[in-house]
Coordinates of C-alpha atoms in Angstrom, one line a residue:
Chain A
G1 CA 132.9 111.7 64.5
A2 CA 136.5 111.3 65.7
G3 CA 138.2 114.2 67.2
V4 CA 141.8 115.4 66.9
S5 CA 144.2 112.6 67.8
Q6 CA 147.7 113.0 69.1
S7 CA 150.4 110.4 69.7
P8 CA 152.2 109.5 71.8
R9 CA 150.3 110.7 74.8
Y10 CA 153.5 110.9 76.9
K11 CA 157.1 111.0 75.8
V12 CA 160.2 111.0 77.9
A13 CA 163.4 111.9 76.1
K14 CA 167.0 112.3 77.3
R15 CA 168.5 115.7 76.6
G16 CA 170.0 115.7 73.1
Q17 CA 167.6 113.2 71.7
D18 CA 165.3 113.9 68.7
V19 CA 161.5 113.5 69.1
A20 CA 158.6 113.4 66.7
L21 CA 155.1 114.2 67.7
R22 CA 152.1 113.2 65.6
C23 CA 148.8 114.9 65.0
D24 CA 145.8 113.4 63.1
P25 CA 143.3 116.3 62.6
I26 CA 139.6 115.9 62.1
S27 CA 139.0 114.7 58.5
G28 CA 138.4 117.5 56.1
H29 CA 139.8 120.2 58.3
V30 CA 141.9 122.6 56.3
S31 CA 143.7 124.5 59.1
L32 CA 146.1 122.9 61.6
F33 CA 147.8 124.5 64.5
W34 CA 150.5 123.5 66.9
Y35 CA 150.7 125.0 70.4
Q36 CA 153.2 124.6 73.3
Q37 CA 151.8 124.7 76.9
A38 CA 154.3 125.0 79.7
L39 CA 153.2 124.0 83.2
G40 CA 150.9 126.5 84.7
Q41 CA 150.8 128.6 81.5
G42 CA 148.4 129.2 78.6
P43 CA 149.1 127.6 75.3
E44 CA 151.6 129.5 73.1
F45 CA 151.3 129.4 69.3
L46 CA 154.0 127.6 67.4
T47 CA 152.9 127.2 63.8
Y48 CA 150.0 127.0 61.4
F49 CA 149.2 125.1 58.2
Q50 CA 146.5 125.6 55.7
N51 CA 146.4 122.3 53.9
E52 CA 150.0 121.4 53.2
A53 CA 151.3 125.0 53.2
Q54 CA 152.9 126.2 56.4
L55 CA 151.7 129.8 56.5
D56 CA 153.0 130.9 59.8
K57 CA 155.9 129.5 61.8
S58 CA 156.6 132.6 63.8
G59 CA 156.1 130.9 67.1
L60 CA 158.7 128.2 66.7
P61 CA 161.2 128.9 69.5
S62 CA 164.4 127.8 67.6
D63 CA 165.6 126.1 64.5
R64 CA 165.5 122.8 66.4
F65 CA 161.8 122.8 66.0
F66 CA 160.4 121.7 62.6
A67 CA 156.8 120.9 61.5
E68 CA 155.4 119.4 58.4
R69 CA 152.1 118.4 56.9
P70 CA 153.1 116.9 53.5
E71 CA 149.7 115.7 52.3
G72 CA 147.6 118.3 54.0
S73 CA 146.3 115.9 56.6
V74 CA 148.5 114.3 59.3
S75 CA 151.2 116.6 60.8
T76 CA 154.4 115.9 62.6
L77 CA 156.2 118.3 65.0
K78 CA 159.9 117.4 65.2
I79 CA 162.2 118.6 67.9
Q80 CA 165.9 118.0 67.4
R81 CA 168.5 117.9 70.2
T82 CA 165.9 118.3 72.9
Q83 CA 166.6 120.5 75.9
Q84 CA 165.0 120.6 79.3
E85 CA 163.2 123.8 78.5
D86 CA 161.4 121.9 75.7
S87 CA 159.4 120.0 78.4
A88 CA 155.8 121.0 78.0
V89 CA 152.5 119.7 76.6
Y90 CA 152.3 120.0 72.8
L91 CA 148.8 120.6 71.6
C92 CA 147.5 120.2 68.1
A93 CA 144.3 121.8 66.9
S94 CA 142.4 121.8 63.6
S95 CA 139.5 123.8 62.1
L96 CA 137.4 123.6 59.1
T97 CA 138.5 127.0 57.8
G98 CA 140.8 129.7 59.0
D99 CA 138.2 131.5 61.0
S100 CA 136.3 128.5 62.5
P101 CA 136.6 127.5 66.1
L102 CA 139.5 125.2 66.9
H103 CA 139.2 121.6 68.0
F104 CA 142.0 120.5 70.2
G105 CA 143.6 117.1 70.8
N106 CA 144.5 115.9 74.3
G107 CA 148.2 116.8 73.7
T108 CA 151.5 115.1 74.0
R109 CA 153.3 115.6 77.3
L110 CA 157.0 115.8 76.6
T111 CA 159.5 115.5 79.5
V112 CA 163.1 116.0 78.8
T113 CA 165.5 114.6 81.4
Chain B
A1 CA 151.1 143.9 70.3
Q2 CA 148.0 141.9 71.0
S3 CA 147.6 140.3 74.4
V4 CA 145.0 138.6 76.6
T5 CA 145.1 139.1 80.4
Q6 CA 143.3 136.9 82.9
L7 CA 143.4 138.9 86.1
D8 CA 143.0 135.9 88.5
S9 CA 145.3 132.9 88.4
Q10 CA 143.1 131.0 91.0
V11 CA 139.5 131.4 92.0
P12 CA 138.3 129.2 94.9
V13 CA 134.5 129.2 95.4
F14 CA 131.9 127.1 97.3
E15 CA 129.4 125.0 95.4
E16 CA 126.3 126.8 94.3
A17 CA 127.9 130.2 94.7
P18 CA 128.2 132.6 91.7
V19 CA 131.5 133.1 90.0
E20 CA 133.1 135.6 87.6
L21 CA 136.4 134.9 85.7
R22 CA 137.9 138.1 84.3
C23 CA 139.4 138.6 80.9
N24 CA 140.7 141.7 79.2
Y25 CA 142.3 142.0 75.8
S26 CA 144.3 144.5 73.9
S27 CA 144.1 144.8 70.1
S28 CA 144.2 147.4 67.5
V29 CA 142.0 145.4 65.2
S30 CA 138.6 143.6 65.5
V31 CA 138.7 140.3 67.4
Y32 CA 136.8 137.2 67.9
L33 CA 136.6 136.1 71.5
F34 CA 136.6 132.6 73.1
W35 CA 136.5 130.8 76.4
Y36 CA 138.1 127.3 76.5
V37 CA 137.9 124.9 79.5
Q38 CA 140.6 122.3 80.3
Y39 CA 139.7 119.5 82.7
P40 CA 142.6 117.6 84.3
N41 CA 144.6 115.5 81.8
Q42 CA 142.3 116.5 79.0
G43 CA 142.5 118.7 75.9
L44 CA 141.0 122.2 75.6
Q45 CA 137.3 122.3 74.9
L46 CA 135.4 125.3 73.5
L47 CA 133.0 126.7 76.1
L48 CA 131.6 129.6 74.2
K49 CA 132.5 132.2 71.6
Y50 CA 131.7 135.7 70.5
L51 CA 132.0 136.4 66.7
S52 CA 129.4 139.1 66.1
G53 CA 125.8 140.1 67.0
S54 CA 124.5 139.9 70.5
T55 CA 127.3 140.8 73.0
L56 CA 125.9 138.2 75.5
V57 CA 126.8 134.6 74.7
E58 CA 125.8 131.5 76.6
S59 CA 127.0 127.9 76.9
I60 CA 124.9 124.8 77.3
N61 CA 126.1 124.3 80.9
G62 CA 125.0 127.6 82.4
F63 CA 128.1 129.8 81.7
E64 CA 127.7 133.1 80.0
A65 CA 130.1 135.9 78.8
E66 CA 129.6 139.4 77.7
F67 CA 131.7 141.2 75.2
N68 CA 132.3 144.8 76.3
K69 CA 134.1 146.7 73.6
S70 CA 134.6 149.9 75.5
Q71 CA 136.2 148.1 78.4
T72 CA 137.9 145.5 76.1
S73 CA 136.6 142.7 78.3
F74 CA 135.0 139.3 78.0
H75 CA 134.3 138.2 81.5
L76 CA 132.9 134.7 82.1
R77 CA 130.1 134.2 84.7
K78 CA 128.0 131.5 86.2
P79 CA 125.3 132.2 88.8
S80 CA 125.7 128.8 90.6
V81 CA 128.7 126.6 90.2
H82 CA 129.0 122.8 90.6
I83 CA 131.8 120.6 91.8
S84 CA 132.1 119.4 88.2
D85 CA 133.0 122.9 87.0
T86 CA 136.4 122.6 88.7
A87 CA 138.9 123.1 85.8
E88 CA 141.3 125.5 84.1
Y89 CA 139.6 128.2 82.1
F90 CA 141.3 130.0 79.2
C91 CA 140.3 133.2 77.5
A92 CA 141.5 133.6 73.9
V93 CA 141.2 135.9 71.0
I94 CA 141.5 135.5 67.2
L95 CA 142.5 138.6 65.3
Y96 CA 140.1 139.3 62.5
N97 CA 141.5 138.1 59.2
Q98 CA 144.6 136.6 60.7
G99 CA 144.1 133.0 59.8
G100 CA 142.6 131.8 63.0
K101 CA 145.6 132.0 65.3
L102 CA 144.4 131.9 68.9
I103 CA 146.1 134.0 71.4
F104 CA 145.5 132.7 74.9
G105 CA 145.5 134.2 78.4
Q106 CA 147.5 132.6 81.2
G107 CA 144.4 130.7 82.5
T108 CA 142.3 130.8 85.6
E109 CA 142.1 127.7 87.8
L110 CA 138.5 127.5 89.2
S111 CA 138.3 125.3 92.3
V112 CA 134.8 124.5 93.5
K113 CA 134.6 123.3 97.1
P114 CA 131.6 121.5 98.7

């Protein structure tokens, strides 16, 4: 079946602009995660949803970052007033249950100029 | 605090040679352990996992990893690498009963040369 789909694949934003990154998880997957991967680094946890409930947002770096999953399926990560340090690949992952292995999308590469 | 340490950022190796990518973790609770592989411009793919049972786990493409609780390690090995194994490898842990949040190491870049 289809894997985790993320769009856009690449996004260039000028500093100060707002961006919205979309994630379509595997159908039926309950858990959804967002990660941030800076160049040359391992992915860093941002936030976690179980269905539509955001159970953990401890990794969001500032109040400029906001994530939602209103119907328990598609999720959107929004970054307001982007800064250069927000440049990274943003990875979405889903799993069937909380303890199942994660399936990752190909990520959205955000470049803030 | 829980953490994952990958001791080598880059590992160059010749084709058909053996390789070991090292991973150590620190945690005060039980963990599940994973290795993910990331090919250039692609997403992370699960390579193998340890949840319970036998401490030696294997992947379909010849990699294996052994969970060593006393040394808190989960090193990845392959007896003979191919050019196609060139990729970034990430060790990760999930804390037991913590909702599946993966904590990743910094990654090891495996470069296989002919």
